Amino acid sequence: MHNAYYQLPAYQELMNLKRPALLILDMQNDTVLDGAPLKVAQARAIVPQIRKILDEFRAGKIPVFHMVRVHKPDGSDVEFFRQELFRKQPFCVEGSRGAAVVDELSPVKGEYVIPRARMSAFMGTGLDLMLRGMGITDLVVTGVQTPNCIRTTVCDAMAYNYSPVLIEDAIGAQNDEIHAANLRDMANFGARIAKAGDLIASLK
């Protein structure tokens, strides 16, 4: 993967996290497990890195948000371009095993689980109000998938004046090319890019 974005000034500011929170997007059975209807090819591989970050945030009592896709059984809140897919094989239905966070990352008491029906973690949710109430300034972003839910969440985060940090090896897409291209784009409009090890070291 081409890592030219590590030379951008934003990357050098990684150590300047003020009041961070961790966002884990869509690490659910229906996006991670083999044979799942919305399986993202790289999702399973990033679970260990997300878990390392999650353990660090838990140890430091830093806020954690599990942003999960959840839909009504009749699919009435599914995007128009996924309606046909949902009719053939429903996904992330509220209350189903498929909508649950994968066991390795299962939320614990004190962590926030916020359902949504669209890509951005901010659209139709109370995330912004919660973050502002906590005084959060920096969002550490992990999960799937890079060009869709990750990218829209990062764009909205910056529009709301939060500073996002994308953890390259804790975010996944369908392949390396898509992943790298979207990371470069987000770095070029001001998002910080880091590896899990760098982030963990900065929190020590």
mmCIF file of C-alpha atoms in Angstrom:
data_model
loop_
_atom_site.group_PDB
_atom_site.id
_atom_site.type_symbol
_atom_site.label_atom_id
_atom_site.label_comp_id
_atom_site.label_asym_id
_atom_site.label_seq_id
_atom_site.Cartn_x
_atom_site.Cartn_y
_atom_site.Cartn_z
ATOM 1 C CA MET A 1 0.000 0.000 0.000
ATOM 2 C CA HIS A 2 1.227 3.466 -0.893
ATOM 3 C CA ASN A 3 1.650 5.446 2.340
ATOM 4 C CA ALA A 4 2.454 8.923 1.054
ATOM 5 C CA TYR A 5 -0.274 10.339 3.262
ATOM 6 C CA TYR A 6 1.985 9.702 6.252
ATOM 7 C CA GLN A 7 4.038 12.665 5.052
ATOM 8 C CA LEU A 8 1.107 15.065 5.350
ATOM 9 C CA PRO A 9 1.185 17.591 8.237
ATOM 10 C CA ALA A 10 -2.021 16.149 9.707
ATOM 11 C CA TYR A 11 -0.268 12.866 10.436
ATOM 12 C CA GLN A 12 2.345 14.640 12.514
ATOM 13 C CA GLU A 13 -0.410 15.875 14.832
ATOM 14 C CA LEU A 14 -1.412 12.376 15.910
ATOM 15 C CA MET A 15 0.023 12.810 19.392
ATOM 16 C CA ASN A 16 -2.207 15.849 19.976
ATOM 17 C CA LEU A 17 -5.379 13.978 20.849
ATOM 18 C CA LYS A 18 -7.267 16.132 23.342
ATOM 19 C CA ARG A 19 -10.526 14.444 24.295
ATOM 20 C CA PRO A 20 -10.851 11.354 22.091
ATOM 21 C CA ALA A 21 -13.606 8.819 21.630
ATOM 22 C CA LEU A 22 -13.504 5.528 19.740
ATOM 23 C CA LEU A 23 -15.975 4.801 16.950
ATOM 24 C CA ILE A 24 -16.352 1.179 15.829
ATOM 25 C CA LEU A 25 -18.520 1.022 12.723
ATOM 26 C CA ASP A 26 -20.527 -1.996 11.582
ATOM 27 C CA MET A 27 -18.410 -4.785 13.028
ATOM 28 C CA GLN A 28 -21.469 -7.009 13.062
ATOM 29 C CA ASN A 29 -22.093 -10.642 12.233
ATOM 30 C CA ASP A 30 -23.791 -9.719 8.951
ATOM 31 C CA THR A 31 -20.729 -7.768 7.755
ATOM 32 C CA VAL A 32 -17.892 -9.847 9.211
ATOM 33 C CA LEU A 33 -18.729 -13.557 9.217
ATOM 34 C CA ASP A 34 -18.170 -15.828 6.228
ATOM 35 C CA GLY A 35 -21.305 -16.198 4.164
ATOM 36 C CA ALA A 36 -22.914 -13.102 5.682
ATOM 37 C CA PRO A 37 -25.136 -11.041 3.348
ATOM 38 C CA LEU A 38 -23.076 -7.847 3.700
ATOM 39 C CA LYS A 39 -19.676 -9.445 4.267
ATOM 40 C CA VAL A 40 -16.761 -7.056 3.760
ATOM 41 C CA ALA A 41 -13.715 -8.955 2.528
ATOM 42 C CA GLN A 42 -11.245 -7.349 4.948
ATOM 43 C CA ALA A 43 -13.536 -7.217 7.981
ATOM 44 C CA ARG A 44 -12.413 -10.412 9.697
ATOM 45 C CA ALA A 45 -8.716 -9.488 9.352
ATOM 46 C CA ILE A 46 -9.091 -6.182 11.224
ATOM 47 C CA VAL A 47 -10.841 -7.627 14.290
ATOM 48 C CA PRO A 48 -7.595 -8.232 16.262
ATOM 49 C CA GLN A 49 -6.378 -4.665 15.726
ATOM 50 C CA ILE A 50 -9.703 -3.176 16.714
ATOM 51 C CA ARG A 51 -9.681 -5.352 19.821
ATOM 52 C CA LYS A 52 -6.246 -4.041 20.828
ATOM 53 C CA ILE A 53 -7.475 -0.456 20.492
ATOM 54 C CA LEU A 54 -10.699 -1.286 22.293
ATOM 55 C CA ASP A 55 -8.772 -2.801 25.209
ATOM 56 C CA GLU A 56 -6.670 0.361 25.465
ATOM 57 C CA PHE A 57 -9.710 2.630 25.481
ATOM 58 C CA ARG A 58 -11.389 0.448 28.076
ATOM 59 C CA ALA A 59 -8.316 0.529 30.282
ATOM 60 C CA GLY A 60 -8.194 4.318 30.030
ATOM 61 C CA LYS A 61 -11.956 4.687 30.532
ATOM 62 C CA ILE A 62 -12.179 6.596 27.250
ATOM 63 C CA PRO A 63 -15.644 6.673 25.593
ATOM 64 C CA VAL A 64 -16.427 3.903 23.101
ATOM 65 C CA PHE A 65 -19.256 4.027 20.561
ATOM 66 C CA HIS A 66 -20.390 0.943 18.649
ATOM 67 C CA MET A 67 -22.199 2.312 15.608
ATOM 68 C CA VAL A 68 -24.351 -0.482 14.192
ATOM 69 C CA ARG A 69 -26.547 -0.811 11.142
ATOM 70 C CA VAL A 70 -30.037 -1.960 12.129
ATOM 71 C CA HIS A 71 -33.103 -2.326 9.916
ATOM 72 C CA LYS A 72 -36.788 -3.031 10.430
ATOM 73 C CA PRO A 73 -37.921 -6.538 9.452
ATOM 74 C CA ASP A 74 -39.951 -5.224 6.508
ATOM 75 C CA GLY A 75 -36.958 -3.324 5.098
ATOM 76 C CA SER A 76 -38.857 -0.032 5.040
ATOM 77 C CA ASP A 77 -35.788 1.879 6.282
ATOM 78 C CA VAL A 78 -33.263 0.296 3.880
ATOM 79 C CA GLU A 79 -31.643 2.552 1.244
ATOM 80 C CA PHE A 80 -33.368 2.336 -2.147
ATOM 81 C CA PHE A 81 -30.313 0.827 -3.835
ATOM 82 C CA ARG A 82 -30.221 -2.058 -1.319
ATOM 83 C CA GLN A 83 -33.931 -2.854 -1.314
ATOM 84 C CA GLU A 84 -33.617 -5.716 -3.786
ATOM 85 C CA LEU A 85 -30.710 -7.219 -1.870
ATOM 86 C CA PHE A 86 -32.672 -6.997 1.377
ATOM 87 C CA ARG A 87 -35.690 -8.736 -0.172
ATOM 88 C CA LYS A 88 -33.494 -11.611 -1.312
ATOM 89 C CA GLN A 89 -31.580 -11.934 1.957
ATOM 90 C CA PRO A 90 -32.492 -9.630 4.853
ATOM 91 C CA PHE A 91 -29.520 -8.190 6.729
ATOM 92 C CA CYS A 92 -28.917 -6.466 10.064
ATOM 93 C CA VAL A 93 -32.538 -6.912 11.103
ATOM 94 C CA GLU A 94 -33.227 -5.449 14.532
ATOM 95 C CA GLY A 95 -33.003 -8.079 17.252
ATOM 96 C CA SER A 96 -31.362 -10.661 14.982
ATOM 97 C CA ARG A 97 -28.043 -12.409 15.488
ATOM 98 C CA GLY A 98 -26.832 -10.849 12.249
ATOM 99 C CA ALA A 99 -27.266 -7.332 13.620
ATOM 100 C CA ALA A 100 -25.238 -8.091 16.754
ATOM 101 C CA VAL A 101 -21.627 -6.975 17.160
ATOM 102 C CA VAL A 102 -19.175 -9.842 16.620
ATOM 103 C CA ASP A 103 -18.317 -11.692 19.816
ATOM 104 C CA GLU A 104 -14.698 -10.504 19.927
ATOM 105 C CA LEU A 105 -15.793 -6.864 20.088
ATOM 106 C CA SER A 106 -19.032 -7.274 22.011
ATOM 107 C CA PRO A 107 -19.932 -4.084 23.925
ATOM 108 C CA VAL A 108 -19.541 -4.043 27.699
ATOM 109 C CA LYS A 109 -21.301 -2.002 30.342
ATOM 110 C CA GLY A 110 -20.597 1.707 29.941
ATOM 111 C CA GLU A 111 -20.105 1.565 26.161
ATOM 112 C CA TYR A 112 -22.624 3.102 23.786
ATOM 113 C CA VAL A 113 -24.417 1.127 21.083
ATOM 114 C CA ILE A 114 -26.090 3.438 18.571
ATOM 115 C CA PRO A 115 -28.250 2.000 15.795
ATOM 116 C CA ARG A 116 -28.694 3.693 12.465
ATOM 117 C CA ALA A 117 -30.156 2.961 9.035
ATOM 118 C CA ARG A 118 -27.775 4.992 6.875
ATOM 119 C CA MET A 119 -24.046 5.079 6.191
ATOM 120 C CA SER A 120 -22.938 8.051 8.266
ATOM 121 C CA ALA A 121 -22.746 7.555 12.016
ATOM 122 C CA PHE A 122 -24.200 11.055 12.359
ATOM 123 C CA MET A 123 -27.274 10.758 10.135
ATOM 124 C CA GLY A 124 -30.455 10.216 12.105
ATOM 125 C CA THR A 125 -28.626 9.475 15.365
ATOM 126 C CA GLY A 126 -27.889 11.364 18.563
ATOM 127 C CA LEU A 127 -24.134 10.917 18.181
ATOM 128 C CA ASP A 128 -23.281 14.597 17.756
ATOM 129 C CA LEU A 129 -25.234 15.647 20.852
ATOM 130 C CA MET A 130 -23.591 12.920 22.921
ATOM 131 C CA LEU A 131 -20.091 13.837 21.751
ATOM 132 C CA ARG A 132 -20.661 17.527 22.444
ATOM 133 C CA GLY A 133 -22.048 16.740 25.865
ATOM 134 C CA MET A 134 -18.861 14.822 26.661
ATOM 135 C CA GLY A 135 -16.592 17.525 25.255
ATOM 136 C CA ILE A 136 -15.117 15.148 22.660
ATOM 137 C CA THR A 137 -12.755 16.740 20.142
ATOM 138 C CA ASP A 138 -11.089 13.782 18.375
ATOM 139 C CA LEU A 139 -12.712 10.695 16.863
ATOM 140 C CA VAL A 140 -10.686 7.520 16.423
ATOM 141 C CA VAL A 141 -12.427 5.715 13.567
ATOM 142 C CA THR A 142 -12.351 1.939 13.015
ATOM 143 C CA GLY A 143 -14.524 -0.673 11.307
ATOM 144 C CA VAL A 144 -16.015 -1.113 7.828
ATOM 145 C CA GLN A 145 -16.097 -0.216 5.165
ATOM 146 C CA THR A 146 -13.643 2.414 3.986
ATOM 147 C CA PRO A 147 -15.472 3.951 0.969
ATOM 148 C CA ASN A 148 -18.948 3.897 2.464
ATOM 149 C CA CYS A 149 -19.749 4.155 6.171
ATOM 150 C CA ILE A 150 -16.210 5.133 7.153
ATOM 151 C CA ARG A 151 -15.923 7.868 4.544
ATOM 152 C CA THR A 152 -19.360 9.391 5.094
ATOM 153 C CA THR A 153 -18.817 9.370 8.855
ATOM 154 C CA VAL A 154 -15.439 11.092 8.503
ATOM 155 C CA CYS A 155 -16.866 13.747 6.162
ATOM 156 C CA ASP A 156 -19.688 14.491 8.568
ATOM 157 C CA ALA A 157 -17.340 14.478 11.557
ATOM 158 C CA MET A 158 -15.237 17.174 9.944
ATOM 159 C CA ALA A 159 -18.337 19.160 9.005
ATOM 160 C CA TYR A 160 -19.268 19.131 12.703
ATOM 161 C CA ASN A 161 -15.707 20.244 13.611
ATOM 162 C CA TYR A 162 -14.467 16.957 15.067
ATOM 163 C CA SER A 163 -10.954 15.863 14.193
ATOM 164 C CA PRO A 164 -10.936 12.252 12.897
ATOM 165 C CA VAL A 165 -8.081 9.774 13.093
ATOM 166 C CA LEU A 166 -8.455 6.800 10.759
ATOM 167 C CA ILE A 167 -6.687 3.656 11.925
ATOM 168 C CA GLU A 168 -5.443 2.179 8.668
ATOM 169 C CA ASP A 169 -5.053 -1.398 9.870
ATOM 170 C CA ALA A 170 -8.306 -1.330 11.866
ATOM 171 C CA ILE A 171 -10.467 -0.284 8.896
ATOM 172 C CA GLY A 172 -11.389 -2.564 6.031
ATOM 173 C CA ALA A 173 -12.859 -2.554 2.523
ATOM 174 C CA GLN A 174 -13.386 -5.126 -0.211
ATOM 175 C CA ASN A 175 -9.758 -4.888 -1.368
ATOM 176 C CA ASP A 176 -6.503 -3.004 -0.800
ATOM 177 C CA GLU A 177 -6.928 -0.730 -3.821
ATOM 178 C CA ILE A 178 -10.285 0.632 -2.667
ATOM 179 C CA HIS A 179 -9.023 0.961 0.896
ATOM 180 C CA ALA A 180 -5.856 2.865 -0.044
ATOM 181 C CA ALA A 181 -7.558 5.210 -2.529
ATOM 182 C CA ASN A 182 -10.158 6.282 0.015
ATOM 183 C CA LEU A 183 -7.589 6.757 2.783
ATOM 184 C CA ARG A 184 -5.583 9.032 0.471
ATOM 185 C CA ASP A 185 -8.654 11.089 -0.334
ATOM 186 C CA MET A 186 -9.571 11.498 3.318
ATOM 187 C CA ALA A 187 -6.007 12.384 4.261
ATOM 188 C CA ASN A 188 -5.959 15.032 1.541
ATOM 189 C CA PHE A 189 -8.969 16.800 3.014
ATOM 190 C CA GLY A 190 -7.532 16.757 6.527
ATOM 191 C CA ALA A 191 -8.166 13.414 8.241
ATOM 192 C CA ARG A 192 -5.271 11.919 10.135
ATOM 193 C CA ILE A 193 -4.140 8.384 9.243
ATOM 194 C CA ALA A 194 -2.334 6.108 11.696
ATOM 195 C CA LYS A 195 -1.664 2.489 12.491
ATOM 196 C CA ALA A 196 -3.053 0.829 15.590
ATOM 197 C CA GLY A 197 0.365 0.583 17.201
ATOM 198 C CA ASP A 198 1.015 4.310 16.758
ATOM 199 C CA LEU A 199 -2.316 5.201 18.292
ATOM 200 C CA ILE A 200 -1.828 2.898 21.272
ATOM 201 C CA ALA A 201 1.643 4.323 21.893
ATOM 202 C CA SER A 202 0.217 7.853 21.823
ATOM 203 C CA LEU A 203 -2.292 6.957 24.540
ATOM 204 C CA LYS A 204 0.313 5.650 26.981
#
